[in-house]
């Protein structure tokens, strides 16, 4: 059940990134507001490139598939590799989640509303995804 929930959240996030790759600005009014909301780097005015957005979509889809495979929802053709990649993903999500409260990260991404959203939602979500993937691994 945890694998399915984690994968569902990852797929939803991938869907958002796909919409942004297609240059949708939801949930913001325009590109600058969206960039400040979801990227947050100092002085940001534009969203990352279309290629960067699609790269995130691809990575999230792969991680969702790895999670489903390890959770037994789909066939796992390479269990050892799946475990290794999923452990790496769990570590990345965990580190990203913890970063939300580290001053050095705040200095890199100080724009509002990103900074507030990051501490309230993005960081905890990343931690939850990492812990969910860890639970699937155990």
CSV table of N, CA, C and O in Angstrom, one decimal:
chain,number,residue,atom,x,y,z
A,1,UNK,N,0.8,-1.2,0.0
A,1,UNK,CA,0.0,0.0,0.0
A,1,UNK,C,0.9,1.3,0.0
A,1,UNK,O,0.6,2.2,-0.7
A,2,UNK,N,2.0,1.2,0.8
A,2,UNK,CA,2.8,2.4,0.8
A,2,UNK,C,3.4,2.7,-0.6
A,2,UNK,O,3.5,3.8,-1.0
A,3,UNK,N,3.8,1.6,-1.2
A,3,UNK,CA,4.4,1.8,-2.6
A,3,UNK,C,3.4,2.4,-3.5
A,3,UNK,O,3.8,3.3,-4.3
A,4,UNK,N,2.2,2.0,-3.5
A,4,UNK,CA,1.2,2.6,-4.3
A,4,UNK,C,1.0,4.1,-4.0
A,4,UNK,O,0.8,4.9,-4.9
A,5,UNK,N,0.9,4.4,-2.8
A,5,UNK,CA,0.7,5.8,-2.4
A,5,UNK,C,1.9,6.7,-2.8
A,5,UNK,O,1.7,7.8,-3.3
A,6,UNK,N,3.1,6.2,-2.5
A,6,UNK,CA,4.3,7.0,-2.9
A,6,UNK,C,4.3,7.2,-4.4
A,6,UNK,O,4.6,8.3,-4.9
A,7,UNK,N,4.1,6.1,-5.2
A,7,UNK,CA,4.1,6.2,-6.6
A,7,UNK,C,3.0,7.2,-7.1
A,7,UNK,O,3.2,7.9,-8.1
A,8,UNK,N,1.8,7.1,-6.5
A,8,UNK,CA,0.8,8.0,-6.9
A,8,UNK,C,1.2,9.5,-6.7
A,8,UNK,O,1.0,10.3,-7.6
A,9,UNK,N,1.8,9.8,-5.6
A,9,UNK,CA,2.3,11.2,-5.3
A,9,UNK,C,3.4,11.5,-6.4
A,9,UNK,O,3.3,12.6,-6.9
A,10,UNK,N,4.3,10.6,-6.6
A,10,UNK,CA,5.3,10.9,-7.6
A,10,UNK,C,4.7,11.1,-9.0
A,10,UNK,O,5.2,12.0,-9.7
A,11,UNK,N,3.7,10.4,-9.4
A,11,UNK,CA,3.1,10.6,-10.7
A,11,UNK,C,2.4,11.9,-10.7
A,11,UNK,O,2.4,12.6,-11.8
A,12,UNK,N,1.7,12.3,-9.6
A,12,UNK,CA,1.1,13.6,-9.6
A,12,UNK,C,2.1,14.8,-9.8
A,12,UNK,O,1.9,15.7,-10.5
A,13,UNK,N,3.2,14.6,-9.1
A,13,UNK,CA,4.3,15.6,-9.2
A,13,UNK,C,4.9,15.6,-10.6
A,13,UNK,O,5.2,16.7,-11.2
A,14,UNK,N,5.0,14.5,-11.2
A,14,UNK,CA,5.5,14.4,-12.6
A,14,UNK,C,4.5,15.1,-13.5
A,14,UNK,O,4.9,15.8,-14.5
A,15,UNK,N,3.2,14.9,-13.2
A,15,UNK,CA,2.2,15.6,-14.1
A,15,UNK,C,2.3,17.1,-14.0
A,15,UNK,O,2.2,17.8,-15.0
A,16,UNK,N,2.6,17.6,-12.8
A,16,UNK,CA,2.8,19.1,-12.6
A,16,UNK,C,4.0,19.5,-13.5
A,16,UNK,O,3.9,20.5,-14.2
A,17,UNK,N,5.1,18.8,-13.4
A,17,UNK,CA,6.3,19.1,-14.1
A,17,UNK,C,6.0,19.0,-15.6
A,17,UNK,O,6.6,19.9,-16.4
A,18,UNK,N,5.2,18.1,-16.1
A,18,UNK,CA,4.9,18.0,-17.5
A,18,UNK,C,4.1,19.2,-17.9
A,18,UNK,O,4.3,19.8,-19.0
A,19,UNK,N,3.2,19.6,-17.1
A,19,UNK,CA,2.4,20.8,-17.4
A,19,UNK,C,3.3,22.0,-17.5
A,19,UNK,O,3.2,22.9,-18.4
A,20,UNK,N,4.3,22.1,-16.6
A,20,UNK,CA,5.2,23.3,-16.7
A,20,UNK,C,6.1,23.2,-17.9
A,20,UNK,O,6.5,24.2,-18.5
A,21,UNK,N,6.5,21.9,-18.3
A,21,UNK,CA,7.3,21.8,-19.5
A,21,UNK,C,6.5,22.3,-20.7
A,21,UNK,O,7.1,22.8,-21.7
A,22,UNK,N,5.2,22.1,-20.7
A,22,UNK,CA,4.3,22.6,-21.8
A,22,UNK,C,4.0,24.1,-21.6
A,22,UNK,O,3.2,24.6,-22.3
A,23,UNK,N,4.6,24.7,-20.6
A,23,UNK,CA,4.5,26.1,-20.3
A,23,UNK,C,3.2,26.6,-19.6
A,23,UNK,O,2.9,27.8,-19.7
A,24,UNK,N,2.5,25.7,-19.0
A,24,UNK,CA,1.4,26.1,-18.1
A,24,UNK,C,2.0,26.8,-16.9
A,24,UNK,O,3.2,26.5,-16.5
A,25,UNK,N,1.3,27.7,-16.3
A,25,UNK,CA,1.8,28.5,-15.2
A,25,UNK,C,1.0,28.1,-13.9
A,25,UNK,O,1.3,28.8,-12.9
A,26,UNK,N,0.1,27.2,-14.0
A,26,UNK,CA,-0.7,26.9,-12.8
A,26,UNK,C,0.2,26.3,-11.7
A,26,UNK,O,1.1,25.6,-12.0
A,27,UNK,N,0.1,26.7,-10.5
A,27,UNK,CA,-1.0,27.4,-9.8
A,27,UNK,C,-0.8,28.9,-9.7
A,27,UNK,O,-1.5,29.6,-9.0
A,28,UNK,N,0.2,29.4,-10.4
A,28,UNK,CA,0.5,30.9,-10.3
A,28,UNK,C,-0.2,31.6,-11.5
A,28,UNK,O,-0.7,31.0,-12.4
A,29,UNK,N,-0.1,32.9,-11.4
A,29,UNK,CA,-0.7,33.8,-12.4
A,29,UNK,C,0.1,33.9,-13.7
A,29,UNK,O,-0.4,34.1,-14.8
A,30,UNK,N,1.5,33.8,-13.5
A,30,UNK,CA,2.4,34.0,-14.7
A,30,UNK,C,3.7,33.2,-14.4
A,30,UNK,O,3.9,32.7,-13.3
A,31,UNK,N,4.6,33.2,-15.4
A,31,UNK,CA,5.8,32.5,-15.3
A,31,UNK,C,6.7,33.0,-14.1
A,31,UNK,O,7.3,32.2,-13.4
A,32,UNK,N,6.8,34.3,-14.0
A,32,UNK,CA,7.7,34.8,-12.9
A,32,UNK,C,7.1,34.4,-11.5
A,32,UNK,O,7.9,33.9,-10.7
A,33,UNK,N,5.8,34.5,-11.3
A,33,UNK,CA,5.3,34.1,-10.1
A,33,UNK,C,5.4,32.6,-9.8
A,33,UNK,O,5.7,32.2,-8.7
A,34,UNK,N,5.3,31.8,-10.9
A,34,UNK,CA,5.5,30.4,-10.8
A,34,UNK,C,6.9,30.0,-10.4
A,34,UNK,O,7.2,29.2,-9.5
A,35,UNK,N,7.9,30.7,-11.1
A,35,UNK,CA,9.3,30.4,-10.8
A,35,UNK,C,9.6,30.8,-9.3
A,35,UNK,O,10.4,30.1,-8.6
A,36,UNK,N,9.1,31.9,-8.8
A,36,UNK,CA,9.3,32.3,-7.4
A,36,UNK,C,8.6,31.3,-6.5
A,36,UNK,O,9.1,31.1,-5.3
A,37,UNK,N,7.6,30.7,-6.9
A,37,UNK,CA,6.8,29.7,-6.1
A,37,UNK,C,7.5,28.3,-6.0
A,37,UNK,O,7.5,27.7,-5.0
A,38,UNK,N,8.0,27.9,-7.1
A,38,UNK,CA,8.5,26.5,-7.2
A,38,UNK,C,10.0,26.3,-7.3
A,38,UNK,O,10.5,25.2,-7.2
A,39,UNK,N,10.7,27.4,-7.7
A,39,UNK,CA,12.2,27.3,-7.8
A,39,UNK,C,12.8,28.0,-6.7
A,39,UNK,O,13.7,27.5,-6.0
A,40,UNK,N,12.5,29.3,-6.6
A,40,UNK,CA,12.9,30.1,-5.4
A,40,UNK,C,14.3,30.6,-5.4
A,40,UNK,O,14.7,31.2,-4.4
A,41,UNK,N,15.1,30.4,-6.5
A,41,UNK,CA,16.5,30.9,-6.4
A,41,UNK,C,16.5,32.4,-6.5
A,41,UNK,O,15.5,33.0,-7.0
A,42,UNK,N,17.5,33.0,-5.9
A,42,UNK,CA,17.5,34.5,-5.8
A,42,UNK,C,17.4,35.2,-7.1
A,42,UNK,O,18.1,34.9,-8.1
A,43,UNK,N,16.4,36.1,-7.2
A,43,UNK,CA,16.2,36.9,-8.4
A,43,UNK,C,15.6,36.2,-9.6
A,43,UNK,O,15.5,36.7,-10.6
A,44,UNK,N,15.0,35.0,-9.4
A,44,UNK,CA,14.5,34.2,-10.5
A,44,UNK,C,13.3,34.9,-11.2
A,44,UNK,O,12.5,35.5,-10.5
A,45,UNK,N,13.3,34.9,-12.5
A,45,UNK,CA,12.3,35.5,-13.3
A,45,UNK,C,11.6,34.5,-14.2
A,45,UNK,O,10.5,34.8,-14.6
A,46,UNK,N,12.3,33.5,-14.5
A,46,UNK,CA,11.8,32.5,-15.5
A,46,UNK,C,11.9,31.1,-15.0
A,46,UNK,O,12.8,30.8,-14.2
A,47,UNK,N,11.0,30.2,-15.5
A,47,UNK,CA,11.1,28.8,-15.1
A,47,UNK,C,12.3,28.2,-15.8
A,47,UNK,O,12.8,28.7,-16.8
A,48,UNK,N,12.7,27.0,-15.3
A,48,UNK,CA,13.8,26.3,-15.9
A,48,UNK,C,13.3,25.9,-17.3
A,48,UNK,O,12.1,26.0,-17.7
A,49,UNK,N,14.3,25.5,-18.1
A,49,UNK,CA,14.0,25.2,-19.5
A,49,UNK,C,13.0,24.0,-19.7
A,49,UNK,O,12.8,23.2,-18.7
A,50,UNK,N,12.5,23.9,-20.9
A,50,UNK,CA,11.5,22.8,-21.2
A,50,UNK,C,12.3,21.5,-21.0
A,50,UNK,O,11.7,20.6,-20.4
A,51,UNK,N,13.5,21.4,-21.5
A,51,UNK,CA,14.3,20.2,-21.3
A,51,UNK,C,14.5,19.8,-19.8
A,51,UNK,O,14.4,18.6,-19.5
A,52,UNK,N,14.7,20.8,-19.0
A,52,UNK,CA,14.9,20.5,-17.6
A,52,UNK,C,13.6,20.0,-17.0
A,52,UNK,O,13.7,19.1,-16.2
A,53,UNK,N,12.5,20.6,-17.3
A,53,UNK,CA,11.2,20.1,-16.8
A,53,UNK,C,11.0,18.7,-17.2
A,53,UNK,O,10.5,17.9,-16.4
A,54,UNK,N,11.2,18.4,-18.5
A,54,UNK,CA,11.0,17.0,-19.0
A,54,UNK,C,12.0,16.0,-18.3
A,54,UNK,O,11.6,14.9,-18.1
A,55,UNK,N,13.2,16.5,-18.0
A,55,UNK,CA,14.1,15.6,-17.3
A,55,UNK,C,13.6,15.2,-15.9
A,55,UNK,O,13.7,14.1,-15.5
A,56,UNK,N,13.0,16.2,-15.3
A,56,UNK,CA,12.4,15.9,-14.0
A,56,UNK,C,11.2,15.0,-14.1
A,56,UNK,O,11.1,14.0,-13.3
A,57,UNK,N,10.4,15.2,-15.1
A,57,UNK,CA,9.3,14.2,-15.4
A,57,UNK,C,9.8,12.8,-15.6
A,57,UNK,O,9.3,11.9,-14.9
A,58,UNK,N,10.8,12.7,-16.4
A,58,UNK,CA,11.4,11.3,-16.6
A,58,UNK,C,12.0,10.7,-15.4
A,58,UNK,O,11.7,9.5,-15.1
A,59,UNK,N,12.7,11.5,-14.6
A,59,UNK,CA,13.2,11.0,-13.3
A,59,UNK,C,12.1,10.5,-12.4
A,59,UNK,O,12.2,9.5,-11.7
A,60,UNK,N,11.1,11.3,-12.2
A,60,UNK,CA,10.0,11.0,-11.3
A,60,UNK,C,9.2,9.8,-11.8
A,60,UNK,O,8.8,8.9,-11.0
A,61,UNK,N,9.1,9.6,-13.1
A,61,UNK,CA,8.4,8.4,-13.6
A,61,UNK,C,9.2,7.2,-13.4
A,61,UNK,O,8.7,6.1,-13.0
A,62,UNK,N,10.5,7.3,-13.5
A,62,UNK,CA,11.4,6.1,-13.3
A,62,UNK,C,11.4,5.8,-11.8
A,62,UNK,O,11.2,4.6,-11.4
A,63,UNK,N,11.4,6.8,-10.9
A,63,UNK,CA,11.4,6.5,-9.5
A,63,UNK,C,10.0,5.9,-9.1
A,63,UNK,O,9.9,5.0,-8.2
A,64,UNK,N,8.9,6.4,-9.7
A,64,UNK,CA,7.6,5.8,-9.4
A,64,UNK,C,7.6,4.3,-9.8
A,64,UNK,O,7.1,3.5,-9.1
A,65,UNK,N,8.1,4.0,-11.0
A,65,UNK,CA,8.2,2.6,-11.5
A,65,UNK,C,9.0,1.8,-10.5
A,65,UNK,O,8.7,0.6,-10.2
A,66,UNK,N,10.2,2.3,-10.1
A,66,UNK,CA,11.0,1.5,-9.2
A,66,UNK,C,10.3,1.3,-7.9
A,66,UNK,O,10.3,0.1,-7.3
A,67,UNK,N,9.5,2.2,-7.4
A,67,UNK,CA,8.8,2.1,-6.2
A,67,UNK,C,7.7,1.0,-6.3
A,67,UNK,O,7.5,0.2,-5.5
A,68,UNK,N,7.0,1.1,-7.5
A,68,UNK,CA,6.0,0.1,-7.7
A,68,UNK,C,6.6,-1.3,-7.9
A,68,UNK,O,6.0,-2.3,-7.4
A,69,UNK,N,7.7,-1.4,-8.5
A,69,UNK,CA,8.4,-2.7,-8.7
A,69,UNK,C,8.8,-3.3,-7.4
A,69,UNK,O,8.5,-4.5,-7.1
A,70,UNK,N,9.4,-2.5,-6.6
A,70,UNK,CA,9.9,-3.0,-5.2
A,70,UNK,C,8.7,-3.3,-4.3
A,70,UNK,O,8.8,-4.2,-3.5
A,71,UNK,N,7.6,-2.6,-4.5
A,71,UNK,CA,6.4,-2.9,-3.7
A,71,UNK,C,5.6,-4.0,-4.2
A,71,UNK,O,4.5,-4.4,-3.6
A,72,UNK,N,6.0,-4.6,-5.3
A,72,UNK,CA,5.3,-5.8,-5.9
A,72,UNK,C,4.1,-5.5,-6.7
A,72,UNK,O,3.3,-6.4,-7.1
A,73,UNK,N,3.9,-4.2,-7.1
A,73,UNK,CA,2.8,-3.8,-7.9
A,73,UNK,C,3.0,-4.2,-9.4
A,73,UNK,O,2.0,-4.4,-10.2
A,74,UNK,N,4.3,-4.2,-9.8
A,74,UNK,CA,4.6,-4.5,-11.2
A,74,UNK,C,5.8,-5.4,-11.2
A,74,UNK,O,6.5,-5.6,-10.1
A,75,UNK,N,6.1,-6.1,-12.3
A,75,UNK,CA,7.3,-7.0,-12.3
A,75,UNK,C,8.6,-6.3,-12.1
A,75,UNK,O,8.7,-5.1,-12.5
A,76,UNK,N,9.5,-6.9,-11.4
A,76,UNK,CA,10.8,-6.3,-11.1
A,76,UNK,C,11.9,-7.1,-11.9
A,76,UNK,O,12.3,-8.2,-11.4
A,77,UNK,N,12.3,-6.7,-13.0
A,77,UNK,CA,13.3,-7.5,-13.8
A,77,UNK,C,14.7,-7.5,-13.2
A,77,UNK,O,15.5,-8.4,-13.6
A,78,UNK,N,15.0,-6.6,-12.3
A,78,UNK,CA,16.4,-6.5,-11.8
A,78,UNK,C,16.3,-6.1,-10.3
A,78,UNK,O,16.6,-5.0,-10.0
A,79,UNK,N,15.9,-7.0,-9.4
A,79,UNK,CA,15.6,-6.7,-8.0
A,79,UNK,C,16.8,-6.0,-7.3
A,79,UNK,O,16.6,-5.0,-6.6
A,80,UNK,N,18.0,-6.5,-7.5
A,80,UNK,CA,19.2,-5.8,-6.9
A,80,UNK,C,19.4,-4.4,-7.3
A,80,UNK,O,19.6,-3.5,-6.5
A,81,UNK,N,19.3,-4.2,-8.6
A,81,UNK,CA,19.4,-2.8,-9.2
A,81,UNK,C,18.3,-1.9,-8.7
A,81,UNK,O,18.5,-0.8,-8.4
A,82,UNK,N,17.1,-2.5,-8.7
A,82,UNK,CA,15.9,-1.7,-8.3
A,82,UNK,C,16.1,-1.2,-6.8
A,82,UNK,O,15.9,-0.1,-6.5
A,83,UNK,N,16.6,-2.1,-6.0
A,83,UNK,CA,16.8,-1.8,-4.6
A,83,UNK,C,17.9,-0.7,-4.4
A,83,UNK,O,17.7,0.2,-3.7
A,84,UNK,N,18.9,-0.8,-5.2
A,84,UNK,CA,20.0,0.1,-5.1
A,84,UNK,C,19.5,1.5,-5.6
A,84,UNK,O,19.8,2.5,-4.9
A,85,UNK,N,18.8,1.6,-6.7
A,85,UNK,CA,18.3,2.8,-7.2
A,85,UNK,C,17.3,3.4,-6.3
A,85,UNK,O,17.2,4.7,-6.1
A,86,UNK,N,16.4,2.6,-5.8
A,86,UNK,CA,15.4,3.1,-4.8
A,86,UNK,C,16.0,3.6,-3.6
A,86,UNK,O,15.6,4.7,-3.0
A,87,UNK,N,17.1,3.0,-3.1
A,87,UNK,CA,17.8,3.5,-1.9
A,87,UNK,C,18.4,4.8,-2.2
A,87,UNK,O,18.4,5.8,-1.4
A,88,UNK,N,19.0,5.0,-3.4
A,88,UNK,CA,19.5,6.3,-3.8
A,88,UNK,C,18.5,7.4,-3.9
A,88,UNK,O,18.7,8.5,-3.4
A,89,UNK,N,17.3,7.0,-4.4
A,89,UNK,CA,16.2,8.0,-4.5
A,89,UNK,C,15.7,8.4,-3.1
A,89,UNK,O,15.5,9.5,-2.8
A,90,UNK,N,15.6,7.4,-2.2
A,90,UNK,CA,15.2,7.7,-0.8
A,90,UNK,C,16.2,8.6,-0.2
A,90,UNK,O,15.8,9.6,0.5
A,91,UNK,N,17.5,8.4,-0.4
A,91,UNK,CA,18.5,9.3,0.2
A,91,UNK,C,18.4,10.7,-0.4
A,91,UNK,O,18.5,11.7,0.4
A,92,UNK,N,18.2,10.8,-1.7
A,92,UNK,CA,18.1,12.1,-2.3
A,92,UNK,C,16.8,12.9,-1.8
A,92,UNK,O,16.9,14.0,-1.5
A,93,UNK,N,15.7,12.2,-1.7
A,93,UNK,CA,14.5,12.8,-1.2
A,93,UNK,C,14.7,13.2,0.3
A,93,UNK,O,14.3,14.3,0.7
A,94,UNK,N,15.4,12.4,1.1
A,94,UNK,CA,15.6,12.7,2.5
A,94,UNK,C,16.5,13.9,2.6
A,94,UNK,O,16.3,14.8,3.4
A,95,UNK,N,17.6,13.9,1.8
A,95,UNK,CA,18.5,15.1,1.9
A,95,UNK,C,17.8,16.4,1.4
A,95,UNK,O,18.0,17.4,2.1
A,96,UNK,N,17.0,16.3,0.4
A,96,UNK,CA,16.3,17.4,-0.1
A,96,UNK,C,15.3,17.9,0.9
A,96,UNK,O,15.1,19.1,1.1
A,97,UNK,N,14.7,17.0,1.6
A,97,UNK,CA,13.7,17.4,2.6
A,97,UNK,C,14.4,18.1,3.8
A,97,UNK,O,13.9,19.1,4.3
A,98,UNK,N,15.5,17.5,4.3
A,98,UNK,CA,16.2,18.2,5.4
A,98,UNK,C,16.8,19.5,5.0
A,98,UNK,O,16.8,20.5,5.8
A,99,UNK,N,17.2,19.7,3.7
A,99,UNK,CA,17.7,20.9,3.2
A,99,UNK,C,16.8,22.1,3.5
A,99,UNK,O,17.2,23.2,3.6
A,100,UNK,N,15.5,21.8,3.5
A,100,UNK,CA,14.5,22.9,3.7
A,100,UNK,C,14.7,23.8,4.9
A,100,UNK,O,14.3,24.9,5.0
A,101,UNK,N,15.4,23.2,5.9
A,101,UNK,CA,15.6,23.9,7.2
A,101,UNK,C,17.1,24.3,7.4
A,101,UNK,O,17.5,24.7,8.5
A,102,UNK,N,17.9,24.1,6.4
A,102,UNK,CA,19.3,24.4,6.5
A,102,UNK,C,19.6,25.8,6.0
A,102,UNK,O,19.2,26.2,4.9
A,103,UNK,N,20.3,26.7,6.8
A,103,UNK,CA,20.5,28.1,6.3
A,103,UNK,C,21.2,28.2,5.0
A,103,UNK,O,20.8,29.1,4.2
A,104,UNK,N,22.1,27.3,4.6
A,104,UNK,CA,22.8,27.4,3.3
A,104,UNK,C,21.7,27.3,2.2
A,104,UNK,O,21.8,27.9,1.1
A,105,UNK,N,20.8,26.4,2.4
A,105,UNK,CA,19.7,26.2,1.3
A,105,UNK,C,18.9,27.4,1.3
A,105,UNK,O,18.5,27.9,0.2
A,106,UNK,N,18.5,28.0,2.4
A,106,UNK,CA,17.7,29.2,2.4
A,106,UNK,C,18.5,30.3,1.7
A,106,UNK,O,17.8,31.2,1.0
A,107,UNK,N,19.8,30.4,1.8
A,107,UNK,CA,20.6,31.4,1.1
A,107,UNK,C,20.5,31.2,-0.4
A,107,UNK,O,20.5,32.2,-1.2
A,108,UNK,N,20.5,29.9,-0.9
A,108,UNK,CA,20.4,29.6,-2.3
A,108,UNK,C,19.0,29.9,-2.9
A,108,UNK,O,18.8,30.3,-4.0
A,109,UNK,N,18.0,29.7,-2.0
A,109,UNK,CA,16.6,29.8,-2.5
A,109,UNK,C,15.8,30.6,-1.5
A,109,UNK,O,14.9,30.2,-0.8
A,110,UNK,N,16.0,31.9,-1.5
A,110,UNK,CA,15.4,32.8,-0.6
A,110,UNK,C,14.0,33.4,-1.0
A,110,UNK,O,13.3,34.0,-0.2
A,111,UNK,N,13.7,33.3,-2.3
A,111,UNK,CA,12.5,33.9,-2.9
A,111,UNK,C,11.3,33.5,-2.2
A,111,UNK,O,11.1,32.3,-1.9
A,112,UNK,N,10.4,34.4,-1.9
A,112,UNK,CA,9.1,34.1,-1.4
A,112,UNK,C,8.1,34.0,-2.6
A,112,UNK,O,8.3,34.8,-3.6
A,113,UNK,N,7.2,33.2,-2.6
A,113,UNK,CA,6.7,32.3,-1.5
A,113,UNK,C,7.4,31.0,-1.4
A,113,UNK,O,7.1,30.2,-0.5
A,114,UNK,N,8.4,30.7,-2.3
A,114,UNK,CA,9.1,29.4,-2.2
A,114,UNK,C,9.6,29.1,-0.8
A,114,UNK,O,9.4,28.0,-0.3
A,115,UNK,N,10.3,30.0,-0.2
A,115,UNK,CA,11.0,29.8,1.1
A,115,UNK,C,10.0,29.3,2.1
A,115,UNK,O,10.2,28.3,2.8
A,116,UNK,N,8.8,29.9,2.2
A,116,UNK,CA,7.8,29.5,3.1
A,116,UNK,C,7.2,28.2,2.7
A,116,UNK,O,7.0,27.2,3.5
A,117,UNK,N,6.8,28.0,1.4
A,117,UNK,CA,6.2,26.8,0.9
A,117,UNK,C,7.2,25.6,1.1
A,117,UNK,O,6.8,24.5,1.4
A,118,UNK,N,8.5,25.9,1.0
A,118,UNK,CA,9.5,24.8,1.1
A,118,UNK,C,9.5,24.3,2.5
A,118,UNK,O,9.5,23.1,2.7
A,119,UNK,N,9.5,25.2,3.5
A,119,UNK,CA,9.5,24.7,4.9
A,119,UNK,C,8.2,24.0,5.3
A,119,UNK,O,8.2,23.1,6.0
A,120,UNK,N,7.1,24.5,4.8
A,120,UNK,CA,5.8,24.0,5.2
A,120,UNK,C,5.4,22.8,4.4
A,120,UNK,O,4.7,21.9,5.0
A,121,UNK,N,5.7,22.7,3.1
A,121,UNK,CA,5.2,21.6,2.3
A,121,UNK,C,6.2,20.8,1.5
A,121,UNK,O,6.2,19.6,1.6
A,122,UNK,N,7.1,21.5,0.8
A,122,UNK,CA,8.0,20.8,-0.1
A,122,UNK,C,9.0,19.9,0.7
A,122,UNK,O,9.2,18.8,0.3
A,123,UNK,N,9.6,20.5,1.7
A,123,UNK,CA,10.5,19.7,2.5
A,123,UNK,C,9.9,18.5,3.2
A,123,UNK,O,10.3,17.4,3.1
A,124,UNK,N,8.7,18.8,3.9
A,124,UNK,CA,8.1,17.6,4.5
A,124,UNK,C,7.6,16.6,3.5
A,124,UNK,O,7.7,15.4,3.8
A,125,UNK,N,7.2,17.0,2.4
A,125,UNK,CA,6.8,16.0,1.3
A,125,UNK,C,8.0,15.2,0.9
A,125,UNK,O,7.9,14.0,0.7
A,126,UNK,N,9.1,15.9,0.7
A,126,UNK,CA,10.3,15.1,0.3
A,126,UNK,C,10.7,14.1,1.3
A,126,UNK,O,11.0,13.0,1.0
A,127,UNK,N,10.6,14.5,2.6
A,127,UNK,CA,11.0,13.6,3.7
A,127,UNK,C,10.0,12.4,3.7
A,127,UNK,O,10.4,11.3,3.9
A,128,UNK,N,8.7,12.7,3.5
A,128,UNK,CA,7.7,11.6,3.5
A,128,UNK,C,7.9,10.7,2.3
A,128,UNK,O,7.8,9.5,2.5
A,129,UNK,N,8.3,11.2,1.2
A,129,UNK,CA,8.5,10.3,0.0
A,129,UNK,C,9.8,9.5,0.3
A,129,UNK,O,9.8,8.3,0.0
A,130,UNK,N,10.8,10.1,0.8
A,130,UNK,CA,12.0,9.3,1.1
A,130,UNK,C,11.8,8.2,2.2
A,130,UNK,O,12.2,7.1,2.0
A,131,UNK,N,11.0,8.6,3.2
A,131,UNK,CA,10.7,7.6,4.2
A,131,UNK,C,9.8,6.5,3.7
A,131,UNK,O,9.9,5.3,4.0
A,132,UNK,N,8.9,6.9,2.8
A,132,UNK,CA,8.0,5.9,2.1
A,132,UNK,C,8.8,4.9,1.3
A,132,UNK,O,8.5,3.7,1.3
A,133,UNK,N,9.7,5.4,0.6
A,133,UNK,CA,10.6,4.6,-0.3
A,133,UNK,C,11.4,3.7,0.6
A,133,UNK,O,11.6,2.5,0.3
A,134,UNK,N,11.9,4.2,1.7
A,134,UNK,CA,12.7,3.4,2.7
A,134,UNK,C,11.8,2.3,3.2
A,134,UNK,O,12.3,1.1,3.3
A,135,UNK,N,10.6,2.6,3.6
A,135,UNK,CA,9.6,1.6,4.1
A,135,UNK,C,9.4,0.5,3.0
A,135,UNK,O,9.3,-0.7,3.4
A,136,UNK,N,9.3,0.8,1.8
A,136,UNK,CA,9.1,-0.1,0.7
A,136,UNK,C,10.4,-1.0,0.6
A,136,UNK,O,10.2,-2.2,0.3
A,137,UNK,N,11.5,-0.5,0.8
A,137,UNK,CA,12.8,-1.2,0.7
A,137,UNK,C,12.9,-2.3,1.9
A,137,UNK,O,13.5,-3.3,1.7
A,138,UNK,N,12.4,-1.9,3.0
A,138,UNK,CA,12.6,-2.8,4.2
A,138,UNK,C,11.6,-4.0,4.2
A,138,UNK,O,10.6,-4.1,3.8
